[in-house]
Each structure stands twice: as structure tokens, then as C-alpha cells.
Amino acid sequence: MQSESGSRPALVVGLTGGIASGKTAVSNRFAALGVPVIDTDELAREVVAPGSDGLAAVRERFGAQVIDARGELDRRALRERIFKDETARRDLEAITHPRIRARVALRLGEVDAPYAIVVVPLLVEAGWADSYDRILVVDAEPSRQRQRLMARDDVDRAQADQALASQTQRERRLALADDVIVNDGTPEALDARVETLHQKYRHLAAMTD
């Protein structure tokens, strides 16, 4: 992915995975190894922060009902608006996605490292796969995802299954993957898998540079 200034690391890896697969656990380990990590979830909040043109555009499209008393985006109200309305969801994406991508490009232009990780939870759904040099998918068995989701979000099995069903098919993600980390073991096993990929990416970046 090119930044607006035209500079970028030699290798940019898009990291994705299903809900509760362990994306944060993996990205935190890369960060601990000194790898720059750009989280698009954080950028998604920035582009609709109070006073931003993104929030103004959301208000213009969806009305004052999605702005709370503090002048911040009422995420729950917005989710209710777009949950069953495909047109509304696409309108929201048309507002936020270009702004998020622009911020990713700017952040990549500031990176001084052989490679960087960009965490994009909905990379496949958003159609952003072609923006990255490699796609890393964090994968887990659905039963394990369900257990983690129930524990993390304090929801019952039916709610967890609904959340899992709302995401793209696991097979579709894996079909786009250049690399896969199966997050099904101990923290130490995950450490080792991340370290192996870290060395691989350093090597690939050196060959590209």
C-alpha cells in the first residue's frame, strides 16, 4: 500500500481473522518484537471523533439521533440503524473507509522499519486484500472462537453464534491467506509461531528492499 508521500516499508502485512480468533494476541506479540502495528479499529474511532469531518458526514447522513449528549458518536444507535439496512451500511462505509485508508497510508509513510503490520478485522469483507503485500490470517476452530467470545463479551451461546455467523466464511478468509497462524495452543506456542513469521517477514523485506 502506497502512502500519499509515496514512501512505505518494504513489506506491508495485512492481519485479519475471525472474531475472537486472537488477532490482538498476535498483533501484540509482533509489537513486542518491535514491529510497527497499525490498528484500523483505532483509526475507525479517530475518523469519527468529535469535531472531525467524518463525524459531521455521519451526522448529515444519519441524523442527530446517532450523536450522544457529549457530541460523540452513539455507536449502539448507529449499529441499530445499519444492522438490517444494507444501503445504510454501505453509506457508512463510504464515509469511513476512505478516511481510514488515508490514515493507514499516512502512518505507513512514517514507519522506519523493514516491515509493518496493519490489523484489519474486516479485511475480506471490505475488499482490501489487494492493498497488502501479504495477508496473515489468525485462525481458530469455531468452537474455540465461541468459547472465547462467550467469556470475553459475557454473552450466551446463541449470541456468540449470531456474532460468528455475521462474519465472512472462514474458508473465504483462509483462501486469501499467504500465511496462517492457528491459535489453538498455549501462549508459548503462539510466541513461537509469531517469532517464526517475524523472521520470515524480515527476510522477505530484505529481499524486497
C-alpha positions as semicolon CSV with decimal commas, in nm:
position;residue;x (nm);y (nm);z (nm)
1;M;0,000;0,000;0,000
2;Q;0,146;0,334;-0,101
3;S;0,133;0,628;0,132
4;E;0,036;0,970;-0,001
5;S;0,402;1,065;0,005
6;G;0,492;0,753;-0,189
7;S;0,704;0,602;0,089
8;R;0,628;0,285;0,278
9;P;0,805;-0,011;0,437
10;A;0,946;-0,274;0,207
11;L;0,677;-0,517;0,320
12;V;0,326;-0,445;0,448
13;V;0,131;-0,733;0,601
14;G;-0,246;-0,720;0,643
15;L;-0,350;-0,913;0,954
16;T;-0,706;-1,038;0,982
17;G;-0,909;-1,320;1,130
18;G;-1,248;-1,414;1,262
19;I;-1,399;-1,271;1,576
20;A;-1,226;-1,396;1,894
21;S;-0,961;-1,576;1,690
22;G;-0,678;-1,398;1,870
23;K;-0,587;-1,111;1,636
24;T;-0,494;-0,884;1,926
25;A;-0,284;-1,153;2,093
26;V;-0,090;-1,193;1,768
27;S;-0,053;-0,823;1,688
28;N;0,063;-0,753;2,046
29;R;0,336;-1,011;2,003
30;F;0,455;-0,851;1,680
31;A;0,455;-0,513;1,854
32;A;0,662;-0,661;2,140
33;L;0,920;-0,763;1,878
34;G;0,946;-0,400;1,768
35;V;0,726;-0,429;1,460
36;P;0,512;-0,120;1,384
37;V;0,145;-0,220;1,417
38;I;-0,135;-0,006;1,275
39;D;-0,481;-0,097;1,405
40;T;-0,766;0,008;1,179
41;D;-1,015;-0,029;1,464
42;E;-0,834;0,256;1,639
43;L;-0,831;0,459;1,319
44;A;-1,203;0,393;1,271
45;R;-1,266;0,566;1,604
46;E;-1,036;0,854;1,514
47;V;-1,210;0,935;1,186
48;V;-1,543;0,992;1,365
49;A;-1,402;1,168;1,673
50;P;-1,582;1,483;1,794
51;G;-1,503;1,776;1,568
52;S;-1,394;1,558;1,276
53;D;-1,529;1,591;0,925
54;G;-1,607;1,219;0,943
55;L;-1,847;1,269;1,233
56;A;-2,004;1,565;1,054
57;A;-2,063;1,345;0,749
58;V;-2,217;1,071;0,964
59;R;-2,449;1,323;1,128
60;E;-2,552;1,464;0,793
61;R;-2,636;1,117;0,659
62;F;-2,790;0,954;0,968
63;G;-2,919;1,248;1,170
64;A;-2,866;1,384;1,520
65;Q;-3,008;1,061;1,669
66;V;-2,667;0,893;1,628
67;I;-2,486;1,167;1,823
68;D;-2,495;1,147;2,203
69;A;-2,526;1,430;2,456
70;R;-2,147;1,472;2,467
71;G;-2,126;1,525;2,093
72;E;-1,975;1,181;2,035
73;L;-2,091;0,907;1,802
74;D;-2,357;0,686;1,962
75;R;-2,226;0,357;1,828
76;R;-2,515;0,150;1,952
77;A;-2,771;0,376;1,785
78;L;-2,570;0,368;1,463
79;R;-2,538;-0,012;1,472
80;E;-2,915;-0,039;1,508
81;R;-2,957;0,182;1,200
82;I;-2,725;-0,019;0,977
83;F;-2,779;-0,373;1,113
84;K;-3,061;-0,463;0,875
85;D;-3,020;-0,184;0,622
86;E;-2,765;-0,269;0,357
87;T;-2,786;0,075;0,195
88;A;-2,720;0,246;0,528
89;R;-2,423;0,019;0,594
90;R;-2,273;0,098;0,256
91;D;-2,330;0,468;0,310
92;L;-2,144;0,448;0,641
93;E;-1,857;0,261;0,475
94;A;-1,840;0,526;0,203
95;I;-1,784;0,783;0,476
96;T;-1,539;0,594;0,697
97;H;-1,337;0,364;0,470
98;P;-1,163;0,630;0,257
99;R;-1,070;0,821;0,572
100;I;-0,936;0,508;0,741
101;R;-0,732;0,412;0,435
102;A;-0,587;0,762;0,413
103;R;-0,475;0,740;0,776
104;V;-0,322;0,397;0,719
105;A;-0,124;0,540;0,428
106;L;-0,003;0,831;0,638
107;R;0,103;0,601;0,922
108;L;0,287;0,372;0,681
109;G;0,470;0,675;0,544
110;E;0,602;0,740;0,895
111;V;0,729;0,385;0,951
112;D;1,105;0,338;0,981
113;A;1,124;-0,041;0,983
114;P;1,166;-0,322;0,731
115;Y;0,802;-0,420;0,756
116;A;0,475;-0,323;0,922
117;I;0,156;-0,498;1,029
118;V;-0,184;-0,345;0,953
119;V;-0,466;-0,505;1,154
120;V;-0,788;-0,508;0,952
121;P;-1,056;-0,724;1,119
122;L;-1,292;-0,696;0,819
123;L;-1,021;-0,703;0,552
124;V;-1,202;-0,964;0,343
125;E;-1,547;-0,810;0,384
126;A;-1,415;-0,464;0,293
127;G;-1,236;-0,592;-0,016
128;W;-0,896;-0,460;0,095
129;A;-0,691;-0,774;0,030
130;D;-0,515;-0,628;-0,275
131;S;-0,381;-0,339;-0,064
132;Y;-0,121;-0,553;0,114
133;D;0,189;-0,744;0,015
134;R;0,089;-1,042;0,226
135;I;-0,224;-1,148;0,412
136;L;-0,183;-1,309;0,754
137;V;-0,492;-1,485;0,887
138;V;-0,524;-1,573;1,254
139;D;-0,741;-1,884;1,261
140;A;-0,918;-2,085;1,528
141;E;-1,179;-2,357;1,535
142;P;-1,532;-2,213;1,558
143;S;-1,589;-2,397;1,887
144;R;-1,285;-2,225;2,036
145;Q;-1,396;-1,887;1,898
146;R;-1,736;-1,938;2,058
147;Q;-1,582;-2,018;2,397
148;R;-1,356;-1,713;2,385
149;L;-1,638;-1,486;2,271
150;M;-1,872;-1,603;2,546
151;A;-1,602;-1,544;2,807
152;R;-1,477;-1,214;2,664
153;D;-1,812;-1,046;2,599
154;D;-2,018;-1,225;2,867
155;V;-2,275;-1,346;2,613
156;D;-2,463;-1,673;2,583
157;R;-2,408;-1,935;2,315
158;A;-2,688;-1,808;2,091
159;Q;-2,550;-1,454;2,095
160;A;-2,198;-1,582;2,027
161;D;-2,321;-1,792;1,735
162;Q;-2,504;-1,490;1,593
163;A;-2,186;-1,284;1,608
164;L;-1,985;-1,562;1,442
165;A;-2,245;-1,601;1,167
166;S;-2,233;-1,229;1,086
167;Q;-1,873;-1,253;0,965
168;T;-1,738;-1,382;0,638
169;Q;-1,691;-1,754;0,597
170;R;-1,375;-1,896;0,748
171;E;-1,293;-2,074;0,422
172;R;-1,304;-1,746;0,232
173;R;-1,052;-1,585;0,467
174;L;-0,820;-1,883;0,450
175;A;-0,837;-1,890;0,071
176;L;-0,690;-1,538;0,062
177;A;-0,418;-1,608;0,319
178;D;-0,049;-1,606;0,237
179;D;0,027;-1,705;0,596
180;V;-0,186;-1,860;0,871
181;I;-0,134;-1,868;1,246
182;V;-0,351;-2,133;1,406
183;N;-0,421;-2,001;1,754
184;D;-0,517;-2,322;1,928
185;G;-0,246;-2,381;2,185
186;T;-0,053;-2,227;2,470
187;P;0,076;-1,868;2,486
188;E;0,425;-2,011;2,441
189;A;0,320;-2,188;2,121
190;L;0,177;-1,862;1,990
191;D;0,503;-1,684;2,080
192;A;0,694;-1,936;1,869
193;R;0,461;-1,905;1,570
194;V;0,483;-1,526;1,572
195;E;0,863;-1,538;1,605
196;T;0,886;-1,773;1,305
197;L;0,679;-1,537;1,091
198;H;0,874;-1,236;1,218
199;Q;1,194;-1,388;1,085
200;K;1,024;-1,477;0,758
201;Y;0,892;-1,125;0,710
202;R;1,230;-0,971;0,790
203;H;1,384;-1,194;0,525
204;L;1,116;-1,109;0,267
205;A;1,152;-0,737;0,340
206;A;1,527;-0,758;0,295
207;M;1,480;-0,928;-0,042
208;T;1,227;-0,662;-0,148
209;D;1,420;-0,358;-0,031
